[in-house]
mmCIF file of C-alpha atoms in Angstrom:
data_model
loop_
_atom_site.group_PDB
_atom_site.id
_atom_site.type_symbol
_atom_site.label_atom_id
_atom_site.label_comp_id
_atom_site.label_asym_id
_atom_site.label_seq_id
_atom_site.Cartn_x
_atom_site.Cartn_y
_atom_site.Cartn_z
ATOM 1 C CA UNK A 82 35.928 -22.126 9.398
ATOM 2 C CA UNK A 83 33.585 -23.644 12.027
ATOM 3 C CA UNK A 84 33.239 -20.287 13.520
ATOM 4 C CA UNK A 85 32.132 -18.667 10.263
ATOM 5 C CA UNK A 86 29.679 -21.444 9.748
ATOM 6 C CA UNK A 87 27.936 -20.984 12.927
ATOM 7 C CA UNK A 88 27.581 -17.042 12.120
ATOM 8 C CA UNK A 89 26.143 -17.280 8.987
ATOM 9 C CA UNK A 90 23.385 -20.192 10.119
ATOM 10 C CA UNK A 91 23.087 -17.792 13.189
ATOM 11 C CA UNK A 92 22.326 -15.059 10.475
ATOM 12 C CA UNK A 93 19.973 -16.696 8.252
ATOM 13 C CA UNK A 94 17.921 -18.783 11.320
ATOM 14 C CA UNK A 95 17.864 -15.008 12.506
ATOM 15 C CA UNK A 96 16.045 -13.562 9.305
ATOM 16 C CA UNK A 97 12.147 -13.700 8.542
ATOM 17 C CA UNK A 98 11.692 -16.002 5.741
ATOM 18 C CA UNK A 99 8.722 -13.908 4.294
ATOM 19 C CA UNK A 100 7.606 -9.996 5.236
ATOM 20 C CA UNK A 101 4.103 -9.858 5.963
ATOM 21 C CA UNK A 102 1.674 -6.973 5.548
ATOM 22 C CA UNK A 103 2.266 -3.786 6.771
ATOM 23 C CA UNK A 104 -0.179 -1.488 8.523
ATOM 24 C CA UNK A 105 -0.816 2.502 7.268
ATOM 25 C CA UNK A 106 0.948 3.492 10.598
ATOM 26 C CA UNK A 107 3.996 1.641 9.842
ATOM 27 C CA UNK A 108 3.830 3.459 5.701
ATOM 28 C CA UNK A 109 2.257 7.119 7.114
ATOM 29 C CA UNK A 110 5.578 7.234 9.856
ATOM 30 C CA UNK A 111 8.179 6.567 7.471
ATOM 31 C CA UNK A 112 6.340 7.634 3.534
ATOM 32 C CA UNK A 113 9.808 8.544 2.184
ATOM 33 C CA UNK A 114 11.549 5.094 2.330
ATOM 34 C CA UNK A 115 8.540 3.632 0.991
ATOM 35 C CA UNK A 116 7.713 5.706 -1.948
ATOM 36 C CA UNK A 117 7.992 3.682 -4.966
ATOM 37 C CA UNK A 118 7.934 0.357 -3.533
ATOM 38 C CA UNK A 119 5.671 -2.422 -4.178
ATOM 39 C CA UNK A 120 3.774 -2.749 -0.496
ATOM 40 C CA UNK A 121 1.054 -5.421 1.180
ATOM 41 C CA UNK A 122 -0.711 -3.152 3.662
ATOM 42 C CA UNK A 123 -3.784 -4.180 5.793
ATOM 43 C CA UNK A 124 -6.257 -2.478 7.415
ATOM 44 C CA UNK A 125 -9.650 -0.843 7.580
ATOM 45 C CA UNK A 126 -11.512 -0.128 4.747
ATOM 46 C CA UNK A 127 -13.239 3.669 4.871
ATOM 47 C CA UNK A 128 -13.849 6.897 2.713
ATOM 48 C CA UNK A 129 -14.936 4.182 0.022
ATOM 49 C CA UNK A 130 -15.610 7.153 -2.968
ATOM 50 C CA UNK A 131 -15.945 5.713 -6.918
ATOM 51 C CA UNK A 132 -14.175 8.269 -9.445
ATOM 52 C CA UNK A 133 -15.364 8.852 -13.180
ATOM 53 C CA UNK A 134 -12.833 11.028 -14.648
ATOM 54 C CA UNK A 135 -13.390 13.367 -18.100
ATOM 55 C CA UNK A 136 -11.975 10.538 -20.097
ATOM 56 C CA UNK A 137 -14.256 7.931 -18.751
ATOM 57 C CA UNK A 138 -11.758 6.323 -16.599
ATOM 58 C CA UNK A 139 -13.695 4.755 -13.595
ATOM 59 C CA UNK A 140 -11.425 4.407 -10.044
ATOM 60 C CA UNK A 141 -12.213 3.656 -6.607
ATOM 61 C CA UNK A 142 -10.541 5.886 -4.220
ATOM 62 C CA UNK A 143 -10.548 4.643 -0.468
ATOM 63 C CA UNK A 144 -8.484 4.530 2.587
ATOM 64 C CA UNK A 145 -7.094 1.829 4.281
ATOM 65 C CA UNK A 146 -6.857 2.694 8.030
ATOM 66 C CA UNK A 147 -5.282 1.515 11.500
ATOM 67 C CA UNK A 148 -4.308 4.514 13.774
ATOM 68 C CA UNK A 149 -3.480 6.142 10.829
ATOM 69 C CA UNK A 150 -5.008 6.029 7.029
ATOM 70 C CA UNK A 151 -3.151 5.810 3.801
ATOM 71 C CA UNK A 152 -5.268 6.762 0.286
ATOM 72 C CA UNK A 153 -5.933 3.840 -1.545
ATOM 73 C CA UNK A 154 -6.940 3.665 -5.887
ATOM 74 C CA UNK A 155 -8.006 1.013 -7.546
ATOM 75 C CA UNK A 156 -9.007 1.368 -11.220
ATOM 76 C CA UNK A 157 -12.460 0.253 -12.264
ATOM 77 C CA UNK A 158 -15.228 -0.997 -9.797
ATOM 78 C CA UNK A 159 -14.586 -2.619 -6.497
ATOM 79 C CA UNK A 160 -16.872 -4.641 -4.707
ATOM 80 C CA UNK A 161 -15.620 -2.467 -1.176
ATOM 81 C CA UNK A 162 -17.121 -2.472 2.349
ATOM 82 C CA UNK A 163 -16.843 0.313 4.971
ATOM 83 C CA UNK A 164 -15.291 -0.940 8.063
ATOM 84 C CA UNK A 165 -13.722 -4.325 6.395
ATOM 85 C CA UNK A 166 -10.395 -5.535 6.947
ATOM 86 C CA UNK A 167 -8.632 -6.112 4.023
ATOM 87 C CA UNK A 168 -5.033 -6.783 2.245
ATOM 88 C CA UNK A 169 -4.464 -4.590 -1.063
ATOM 89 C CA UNK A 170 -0.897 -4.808 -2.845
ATOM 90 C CA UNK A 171 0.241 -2.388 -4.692
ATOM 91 C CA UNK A 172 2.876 0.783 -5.101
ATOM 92 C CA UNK A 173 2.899 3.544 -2.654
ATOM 93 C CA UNK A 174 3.477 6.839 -3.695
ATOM 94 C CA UNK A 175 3.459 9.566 -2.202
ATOM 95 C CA UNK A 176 2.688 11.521 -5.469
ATOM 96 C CA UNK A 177 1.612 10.058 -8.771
ATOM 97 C CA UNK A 178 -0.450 11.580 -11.121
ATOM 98 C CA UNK A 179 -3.416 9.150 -12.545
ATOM 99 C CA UNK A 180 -4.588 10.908 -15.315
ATOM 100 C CA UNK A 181 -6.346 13.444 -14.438
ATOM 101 C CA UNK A 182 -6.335 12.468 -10.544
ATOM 102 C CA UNK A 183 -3.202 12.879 -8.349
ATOM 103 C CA UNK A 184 -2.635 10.083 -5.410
ATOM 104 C CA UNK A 185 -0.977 11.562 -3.355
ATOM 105 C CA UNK A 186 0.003 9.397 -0.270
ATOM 106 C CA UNK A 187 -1.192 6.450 -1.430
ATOM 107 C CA UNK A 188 -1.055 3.044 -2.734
ATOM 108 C CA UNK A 189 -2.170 2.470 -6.728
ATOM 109 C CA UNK A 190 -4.028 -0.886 -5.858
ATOM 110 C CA UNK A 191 -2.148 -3.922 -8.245
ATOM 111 C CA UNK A 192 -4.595 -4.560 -11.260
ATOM 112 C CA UNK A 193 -7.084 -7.780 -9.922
ATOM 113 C CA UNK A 194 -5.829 -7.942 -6.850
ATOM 114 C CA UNK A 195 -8.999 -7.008 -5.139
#
């Protein structure tokens, strides 16, 4: 019983108590187990490009960049900077179609978290 006690404080002393961001590299090496999962991802802010679709739609489309870059939407207007370091959440896809527009390895940016 003792024995079993120690292994499972072992265990949980072991585990992270909270994940913490991830970077595009660790999302762009392994897209498939994160496809549909809600993700924190920081990096570098570039390829800042606003959107307005037929149906008047406005998005932000940017990437969000380490060694490597993940696609990043955001609907409406964001207040971006090239070259900032920033945190979005969202879900990563890595196909979803927006309307008209189609993110396609990318993260659809949580509504006011910017």
């Amino acid at each position: 019983m003792i024995q079993r006690l120690a292994i499972a404080l072992l265990v949980f002393a072991s585990a992270p108590l909270a994940a913490g961001a991830m970077t595009p590299d660790q999302i762009a090496s392994a897209p498939r187990v994160y496809n549909g999962q809600h993700v924190d991802v920081t990096g570098r802010v570039t390829h800042v490009h606003p959107l307005h679709l037929r149906n008047g739609t406005t998005y932000v489309r940017f990437s969000v960049c380490a060694t490597r870059c993940i696609h990043a939407v955001v609907s409406g207007a964001a207040a971006l900077t090239e070259g900032e370091t920033i945190t979005v959440h969202g879900t990563y896809y890595g196909w979803k179609n927006l309307g008209t527009y189609t993110v396609r390895n990318g993260v659809e940016i949580d509504p006011g978290s910017l």
